[in-house]
Short mmCIF file of C-alpha atoms and ligand atoms in Angstrom, two decimals:
data_model
loop_
_atom_site.label_atom_id
_atom_site.label_comp_id
_atom_site.label_asym_id
_atom_site.label_seq_id
_atom_site.Cartn_x
_atom_site.Cartn_y
_atom_site.Cartn_z
CA MET A 499 -7.97 87.53 -35.53
CA THR A 500 -7.61 84.81 -38.11
CA VAL A 501 -3.97 83.91 -38.23
CA VAL A 502 -3.03 82.39 -41.52
CA ALA A 503 -0.62 79.55 -41.12
CA PRO A 504 2.30 79.75 -43.53
CA VAL A 505 1.49 77.62 -46.54
CA ALA A 506 3.75 76.48 -49.34
CA GLY A 507 3.14 78.69 -52.35
CA PRO A 508 4.91 80.70 -55.04
CA ALA A 509 8.00 82.32 -53.54
CA SER A 510 6.89 85.70 -54.84
CA ARG A 511 3.75 85.63 -52.69
CA PRO A 512 4.47 85.42 -48.99
CA ALA A 513 1.55 84.32 -46.79
CA PRO A 514 -0.36 87.32 -45.39
CA ALA A 515 0.28 88.22 -41.78
CA LEU A 516 -3.42 88.53 -40.95
CA LEU A 517 -6.87 88.52 -42.43
CA LEU A 518 -9.12 91.46 -41.62
CA GLY A 519 -12.68 90.39 -42.39
CA GLY A 520 -11.29 88.21 -45.17
CA VAL A 521 -8.94 90.90 -46.56
CA PRO A 522 -5.35 89.73 -46.35
CA LEU A 523 -2.93 92.30 -44.93
CA ALA A 524 0.69 91.59 -45.81
CA THR A 525 1.86 93.26 -42.59
CA PRO A 526 -0.02 94.30 -39.45
CA LEU A 527 0.95 97.93 -40.09
CA VAL A 528 -1.70 100.46 -41.05
CA LEU A 529 -1.45 104.05 -42.26
CA ALA A 530 -3.88 105.81 -39.89
CA PRO A 531 -6.47 108.13 -41.41
CA MET A 532 -5.39 111.78 -41.28
CA ALA A 533 -7.50 114.57 -42.70
CA GLY A 534 -5.43 116.84 -44.94
CA VAL A 535 -2.62 114.29 -45.04
CA THR A 536 -3.56 110.79 -46.22
CA ASP A 537 -4.63 111.87 -49.67
CA ARG A 538 -3.84 109.84 -52.80
CA ASP A 539 -0.35 111.31 -53.21
CA PHE A 540 0.68 110.51 -49.67
CA ARG A 541 -0.88 107.04 -49.70
CA LEU A 542 0.97 106.17 -52.87
CA ILE A 543 4.24 107.38 -51.35
CA VAL A 544 3.77 105.11 -48.36
CA ARG A 545 2.70 102.17 -50.54
CA ARG A 546 5.65 102.51 -52.89
CA ILE A 547 8.16 102.59 -50.03
CA GLY A 548 6.57 99.36 -48.77
CA GLY A 549 5.95 97.63 -45.48
CA VAL A 550 2.42 98.97 -45.02
CA GLY A 551 -0.41 96.41 -44.81
CA LEU A 552 -3.37 98.76 -45.19
CA VAL A 553 -3.77 102.44 -46.08
CA THR A 554 -6.67 104.63 -44.98
CA MET A 555 -8.16 107.66 -46.67
CA GLU A 556 -8.88 110.99 -44.99
CA PHE A 557 -12.25 110.84 -43.27
CA ILE A 558 -15.30 111.47 -45.42
CA ALA A 559 -18.45 113.24 -44.20
CA SER A 560 -21.37 110.86 -44.81
CA LYS A 561 -23.77 113.73 -45.46
CA ALA A 562 -21.51 115.27 -48.11
CA LEU A 563 -21.01 111.91 -49.79
CA VAL A 564 -24.72 111.14 -49.89
CA ARG A 565 -25.45 114.62 -51.25
CA GLY A 566 -22.83 114.06 -53.95
CA VAL A 567 -20.68 117.06 -53.08
CA ARG A 568 -18.10 117.30 -55.85
CA LYS A 569 -15.11 118.08 -53.59
CA THR A 570 -15.89 115.03 -51.45
CA LEU A 571 -16.24 112.73 -54.45
CA ASP A 572 -12.94 114.06 -55.84
CA MET A 573 -11.17 113.19 -52.60
CA MET A 574 -12.30 109.57 -52.92
CA HIS A 575 -10.30 108.56 -56.00
CA PHE A 576 -7.75 105.90 -55.38
CA GLU A 577 -5.56 103.69 -57.53
CA ALA A 578 -5.34 99.90 -57.70
CA GLU A 579 -1.78 100.15 -56.49
CA GLU A 580 -2.97 101.45 -53.10
CA ARG A 581 -4.91 98.28 -52.25
CA PRO A 582 -5.90 97.15 -49.76
CA ILE A 583 -7.45 100.49 -48.91
CA SER A 584 -9.98 101.47 -46.27
CA ILE A 585 -12.32 104.46 -46.56
CA GLN A 586 -13.41 106.03 -43.29
CA ILE A 587 -16.77 107.77 -42.98
CA TYR A 588 -18.27 109.84 -40.16
CA GLY A 589 -21.69 111.10 -39.22
CA SER A 590 -24.47 110.62 -36.71
CA ASP A 591 -27.46 109.49 -38.72
CA PRO A 592 -27.57 105.66 -39.14
CA ASP A 593 -29.36 105.73 -42.48
CA THR A 594 -27.06 108.39 -43.97
CA MET A 595 -24.06 106.44 -42.72
CA ALA A 596 -25.42 103.25 -44.28
CA GLU A 597 -26.00 105.01 -47.60
CA ALA A 598 -22.48 106.48 -47.48
CA ALA A 599 -21.05 103.03 -46.68
CA SER A 600 -22.89 101.57 -49.69
CA GLN A 601 -21.23 104.19 -51.85
CA VAL A 602 -17.85 103.36 -50.35
CA GLU A 603 -18.49 99.72 -51.27
CA ALA A 604 -19.64 100.66 -54.78
CA LEU A 605 -16.41 102.62 -55.28
CA GLY A 606 -14.52 99.40 -54.73
CA ALA A 607 -12.86 100.09 -51.36
CA ASP A 608 -11.60 96.96 -49.66
CA LEU A 609 -12.88 98.03 -46.22
CA CYS A 610 -15.17 100.64 -44.70
CA ASP A 611 -14.25 102.23 -41.37
CA ILE A 612 -16.49 104.25 -39.08
CA ASN A 613 -14.97 107.18 -37.21
CA MET A 614 -15.98 107.29 -33.55
CA GLY A 615 -12.78 108.94 -32.36
CA CYS A 616 -12.59 112.41 -33.83
CA PRO A 617 -12.37 114.96 -30.97
CA ALA A 618 -12.70 118.09 -33.16
CA ASN A 619 -15.49 120.40 -31.96
CA LYS A 620 -16.94 120.77 -35.45
CA VAL A 621 -17.51 116.98 -35.60
CA LEU A 622 -18.54 116.57 -31.95
CA LYS A 623 -21.23 119.24 -32.28
CA GLY A 624 -22.88 117.16 -34.99
CA CYS A 625 -22.84 114.25 -32.50
CA ALA A 626 -20.42 112.36 -34.72
CA GLY A 627 -16.84 111.19 -34.17
CA CYS A 628 -16.01 110.70 -30.52
CA ALA A 629 -19.36 112.16 -29.39
CA LEU A 630 -20.79 108.74 -30.23
CA MET A 631 -18.84 107.35 -27.30
CA GLY A 632 -21.26 109.39 -25.16
CA ASP A 633 -24.31 107.83 -26.84
CA LEU A 634 -23.62 104.14 -27.15
CA ASP A 635 -27.19 103.36 -28.24
CA LEU A 636 -26.74 105.56 -31.25
CA ALA A 637 -23.28 104.09 -31.84
CA ARG A 638 -24.83 100.62 -31.84
CA ARG A 639 -27.53 101.63 -34.30
CA ILE A 640 -24.95 103.12 -36.63
CA VAL A 641 -22.77 99.98 -36.61
CA ALA A 642 -25.81 97.70 -37.05
CA THR A 643 -27.34 99.75 -39.87
CA VAL A 644 -24.05 100.11 -41.74
CA ARG A 645 -23.32 96.40 -41.26
CA ARG A 646 -26.62 95.45 -42.91
CA ALA A 647 -25.93 97.80 -45.81
CA ILE A 648 -22.54 96.45 -46.95
CA ALA A 649 -20.82 93.12 -47.60
CA ILE A 650 -17.23 94.41 -47.43
CA PRO A 651 -15.45 94.24 -44.05
CA LEU A 652 -16.36 96.92 -41.54
CA THR A 653 -14.14 98.36 -38.87
CA VAL A 654 -14.63 101.07 -36.22
CA LYS A 655 -11.98 103.45 -34.87
CA PHE A 656 -12.44 105.06 -31.46
CA ARG A 657 -10.70 106.47 -28.41
CA LEU A 658 -10.68 105.47 -24.76
CA GLY A 659 -13.76 107.58 -24.10
CA LEU A 660 -14.91 111.17 -23.73
CA ASP A 661 -12.71 111.82 -20.69
CA ALA A 662 -11.05 109.94 -17.84
CA SER A 663 -14.35 109.54 -15.96
CA ARG A 664 -16.16 108.22 -19.03
CA LEU A 665 -14.05 105.42 -20.55
CA GLY A 666 -16.44 103.62 -22.86
CA PHE A 667 -13.96 101.76 -25.04
CA LEU A 668 -14.61 98.24 -23.63
CA GLU A 669 -18.34 98.63 -23.98
CA LEU A 670 -18.09 100.17 -27.43
CA GLY A 671 -15.69 97.42 -28.54
CA ARG A 672 -18.17 94.75 -27.40
CA ILE A 673 -20.99 96.57 -29.21
CA CYS A 674 -18.96 96.66 -32.44
CA GLU A 675 -18.14 93.00 -32.19
CA GLY A 676 -21.76 92.08 -31.32
CA GLU A 677 -23.09 94.05 -34.30
CA GLY A 678 -20.79 92.32 -36.75
CA ALA A 679 -17.78 94.64 -37.14
CA ASP A 680 -14.68 92.83 -38.42
CA GLY A 681 -12.17 94.76 -36.37
CA VAL A 682 -11.66 97.84 -34.20
CA ALA A 683 -8.87 100.34 -33.66
CA LEU A 684 -8.24 102.10 -30.37
CA HIS A 685 -6.34 105.38 -30.03
CA ALA A 686 -5.17 105.24 -26.42
CA ARG A 687 -6.30 108.76 -25.49
CA THR A 688 -9.62 110.30 -24.45
CA ALA A 689 -11.37 112.95 -26.55
CA ARG A 690 -10.60 115.46 -23.78
CA GLN A 691 -6.92 114.75 -24.19
CA MET A 692 -7.04 115.55 -27.94
CA PHE A 693 -3.35 114.90 -28.75
CA SER A 694 -1.86 115.81 -25.37
CA GLY A 695 -0.38 113.52 -22.76
CA GLU A 696 1.37 110.25 -23.52
CA ALA A 697 -0.75 107.60 -25.23
CA ARG A 698 2.02 105.18 -24.39
CA ALA A 699 1.20 105.42 -20.71
CA GLN A 700 -2.28 104.19 -21.66
CA TRP A 701 -1.33 101.38 -24.09
CA GLY A 702 -2.39 98.94 -21.35
CA GLU A 703 -6.00 99.73 -22.29
CA ILE A 704 -5.33 98.42 -25.80
CA GLY A 705 -4.33 95.14 -24.14
CA ARG A 706 -7.55 95.13 -22.10
CA LEU A 707 -9.63 95.62 -25.24
CA LYS A 708 -7.73 92.84 -27.03
CA ALA A 709 -8.41 90.51 -24.11
CA ALA A 710 -12.14 91.38 -24.20
CA LEU A 711 -12.77 90.78 -27.90
CA THR A 712 -12.30 88.03 -30.47
CA ILE A 713 -12.21 90.28 -33.57
CA PRO A 714 -8.87 91.89 -34.49
CA VAL A 715 -7.88 94.87 -32.35
CA PHE A 716 -5.52 97.50 -33.72
CA GLY A 717 -3.60 99.72 -31.33
CA ASN A 718 -2.85 103.38 -31.99
CA GLY A 719 -1.14 106.29 -30.38
CA ASP A 720 2.43 107.55 -30.26
CA VAL A 721 4.12 104.86 -32.33
CA ARG A 722 7.09 106.93 -33.43
CA SER A 723 9.60 104.29 -34.54
CA ALA A 724 9.87 100.69 -35.70
CA GLU A 725 10.86 99.80 -32.16
CA ASP A 726 7.64 101.40 -30.85
CA ALA A 727 5.53 99.36 -33.34
CA ARG A 728 7.16 96.19 -32.16
CA ALA A 729 6.72 97.20 -28.51
CA MET A 730 3.01 97.98 -28.96
CA LEU A 731 2.38 94.57 -30.54
CA ALA A 732 4.40 92.80 -27.86
CA GLU A 733 3.12 94.72 -24.83
CA THR A 734 -0.58 94.76 -25.72
CA GLY A 735 -0.98 91.60 -27.75
CA CYS A 736 -2.91 93.66 -30.35
CA ASP A 737 -3.21 92.31 -33.87
CA GLY A 738 -1.93 95.38 -35.70
CA VAL A 739 -0.74 98.91 -35.27
CA LEU A 740 -1.99 102.20 -36.79
CA ILE A 741 0.71 104.76 -37.39
CA GLY A 742 -0.27 108.37 -38.00
CA ARG A 743 1.90 111.42 -37.31
CA ALA A 744 5.22 109.56 -37.36
CA ALA A 745 4.55 108.63 -41.00
CA THR A 746 4.44 112.28 -41.97
CA LYS A 747 7.99 112.80 -40.70
CA ASN A 748 9.21 109.42 -41.78
CA PRO A 749 7.15 107.66 -44.45
CA TRP A 750 9.75 104.83 -44.29
CA ILE A 751 8.50 103.85 -40.84
CA PHE A 752 6.29 101.05 -42.24
CA ARG A 753 9.18 99.43 -44.13
CA GLN A 754 11.42 99.85 -41.09
CA SER A 755 8.80 98.32 -38.80
CA ALA A 756 8.09 95.44 -41.20
CA ASP A 757 11.84 94.73 -41.37
CA LEU A 758 12.15 94.76 -37.59
CA LEU A 759 9.13 92.45 -37.20
CA ALA A 760 10.65 90.06 -39.76
CA GLY A 761 13.96 90.01 -37.86
CA ARG A 762 15.78 92.20 -40.37
CA GLN A 763 17.78 95.31 -39.48
CA PRO A 764 15.72 98.45 -40.33
CA GLU A 765 17.45 100.95 -42.59
CA GLU A 766 17.32 104.73 -42.17
CA ALA A 767 16.36 106.60 -45.33
CA SER A 768 19.35 108.22 -46.99
CA LEU A 769 19.43 111.96 -47.65
CA LEU A 770 19.19 111.19 -51.36
CA ALA A 771 16.09 109.03 -50.88
CA ARG A 772 14.55 111.81 -48.79
CA ARG A 773 15.34 114.42 -51.43
CA ASP A 774 13.86 112.28 -54.23
CA LEU A 775 10.74 111.51 -52.25
CA ILE A 776 10.10 115.12 -51.30
CA LEU A 777 10.62 116.48 -54.78
CA ALA A 778 8.50 113.77 -56.45
CA HIS A 779 5.71 114.36 -53.93
CA PHE A 780 5.81 118.13 -54.34
CA ARG A 781 5.79 117.94 -58.15
CA ARG A 782 2.63 115.83 -57.99
CA VAL A 783 0.97 118.25 -55.58
CA ALA A 784 1.94 121.16 -57.85
CA GLU A 785 0.46 119.42 -60.88
CA ARG A 786 -2.85 118.65 -59.16
CA GLU A 787 -3.66 121.47 -56.78
CA GLU A 788 -4.49 125.10 -57.36
CA SER A 789 -1.42 127.13 -56.59
CA LYS A 790 -2.72 128.62 -53.30
CA TRP A 791 -3.56 125.19 -51.89
CA ALA A 792 -0.39 123.67 -53.29
CA LEU A 793 1.76 126.21 -51.45
CA HIS A 794 -0.12 125.60 -48.23
CA LYS A 795 0.35 121.84 -48.56
CA LEU A 796 4.01 122.09 -49.55
CA ARG A 797 4.79 124.23 -46.49
CA LYS A 798 3.04 121.77 -44.23
CA PHE A 799 4.85 118.77 -45.64
CA THR A 800 8.25 120.49 -45.73
CA GLY A 801 7.87 121.08 -42.00
CA TRP A 802 7.36 117.35 -41.45
CA TYR A 803 9.72 115.95 -44.05
CA THR A 804 12.71 118.02 -42.92
CA HIS A 805 12.29 116.95 -39.35
CA GLY A 806 15.71 115.70 -38.21
CA VAL A 807 17.40 116.72 -41.48
CA PRO A 808 20.55 118.81 -40.93
CA HIS A 809 19.73 122.55 -41.27
CA GLY A 810 16.08 121.65 -41.89
CA ARG A 811 15.07 124.65 -39.80
CA GLU A 812 16.77 127.07 -42.19
CA LEU A 813 14.73 125.67 -45.07
CA ARG A 814 11.53 125.87 -43.05
CA GLN A 815 12.19 129.52 -42.32
CA ARG A 816 13.13 130.31 -45.89
CA ILE A 817 10.08 128.77 -47.54
CA ASN A 818 7.68 130.98 -45.58
CA GLU A 819 8.84 133.92 -47.69
CA LEU A 820 8.53 132.23 -51.07
CA PRO A 821 5.61 133.49 -53.14
CA ASP A 822 4.89 130.67 -55.58
CA VAL A 823 5.24 126.98 -56.27
CA PRO A 824 8.17 127.09 -58.77
CA SER A 825 10.37 129.12 -56.39
CA PHE A 826 9.39 126.77 -53.62
CA LEU A 827 10.45 123.70 -55.59
CA ALA A 828 13.70 125.41 -56.59
CA ALA A 829 14.47 126.21 -52.94
CA VAL A 830 13.92 122.65 -51.81
CA GLU A 831 16.08 121.30 -54.62
CA ALA A 832 18.88 123.81 -53.87
CA PHE A 833 18.69 122.98 -50.17
CA PHE A 834 19.30 119.28 -50.77
CA ASP A 835 22.04 119.99 -53.38
CA GLN A 836 23.87 122.10 -50.78
CA LEU A 837 23.54 119.39 -48.19
CA ASP A 838 24.82 116.84 -50.65
CA ALA A 839 27.79 119.04 -51.57
CA ALA A 840 28.63 119.55 -47.89
CA ALA A 841 28.38 115.83 -47.11
C1 FMN B 1398 -3.59 115.96 -39.02
C2 FMN B 1398 -4.36 114.78 -38.46
C3 FMN B 1398 -5.56 114.42 -39.01
C4 FMN B 1398 -6.30 113.33 -38.50
N1 FMN B 1398 -7.44 112.95 -39.13
C5 FMN B 1398 -8.12 111.84 -38.72
C6 FMN B 1398 -9.24 111.31 -39.43
O1 FMN B 1398 -9.63 111.83 -40.48
N2 FMN B 1398 -9.85 110.22 -38.92
C7 FMN B 1398 -9.43 109.58 -37.78
O2 FMN B 1398 -10.00 108.59 -37.38
N3 FMN B 1398 -8.35 110.04 -37.09
C8 FMN B 1398 -7.68 111.13 -37.55
N4 FMN B 1398 -6.56 111.53 -36.90
C9 FMN B 1398 -6.07 110.73 -35.77
C10 FMN B 1398 -5.04 109.68 -36.23
O3 FMN B 1398 -5.65 108.72 -37.11
C11 FMN B 1398 -4.43 108.92 -35.04
O4 FMN B 1398 -5.51 108.31 -34.36
C12 FMN B 1398 -3.71 109.87 -34.10
O5 FMN B 1398 -2.90 110.77 -34.81
C13 FMN B 1398 -2.85 109.07 -33.10
O6 FMN B 1398 -1.88 108.27 -33.77
P1 FMN B 1398 -0.35 108.75 -33.93
O7 FMN B 1398 0.19 109.00 -32.56
O8 FMN B 1398 0.31 107.58 -34.60
O9 FMN B 1398 -0.35 110.01 -34.74
C14 FMN B 1398 -5.84 112.62 -37.39
C15 FMN B 1398 -4.62 113.02 -36.80
C16 FMN B 1398 -3.89 114.06 -37.33
C17 FMN B 1398 -2.57 114.45 -36.68
#
């Protein structure tokens, strides 16, 4: 990692915490890529709350991108306000991946990330995602070919390995570094584990990877609070932390973590802030998506957003019966008004 020494400059521009392949990240906190979650609306929410150093898009199939599939291209819109932003691609053919990466660069993304960690069967069957950890020669060719194709920084995200008997993360990390990647991220679980077990019990492997490489290493897995983010950095010595699922329940986690890292007391989001965020998010979804997809998305996010909110379960049960987006929005608004009145 290149640590930037604090320099005297305009007060409004604090020195970046770290440089990732030349891209300054204001904090070492990254919104992890999540298919079906880290779309433009969600990335903007996280950005506007603050504290996040880098946001990542949902993963993009290299084949679909190269073929110009409309739905894929539509997913790839982002706004200047989201920067720095990384676009993650997946696939198993080096030339297709290189072509997709060139398109990512042409779109103006700040970084390109390669997915070598997805454990979903659909992706593994195509020998992409985490399957590449079982074919390190192919993984090497992909990193090398993509590296030659683009000038923007390149990162690779992977897991510990296919299963406990095949932990390839150290070797893959060295391959990435040797082929010119600018950073790597390690989710401290195997593909076999999917999302089960405790990544935290395996955070030590993130420390081993950090000790083995000179490029920045980002740790990932089960960071659920600002305290966890600080602990992962301290315990593993990693350069940054990717936060995924916890951000869906608490998009304030980046600001809280940044505050804690800067020695400030993190603040819990108020009920009012939660209400405003949910309603603003849902109105944007309703404007953009077809009503069937909008309802599906709103239900999913309500489940996450009301986690830990008093009587959140009642709302979650109620919304399953609501037939359309306007009644859904009205129910969410009424729920928070009632909570407010009771407070
Ligand atoms: C709904 C969902 C979708 C995900 N999609 C992706 C993806 O597109 N690319 C990827 O590299 N990881 C993906 N992941 C994995 C996350 O980036 C992250 O590695 C994992 O959730 C562990 O971090 P966490 O404990 O902070 O959630 C996804 C995870 C979830 C829960």
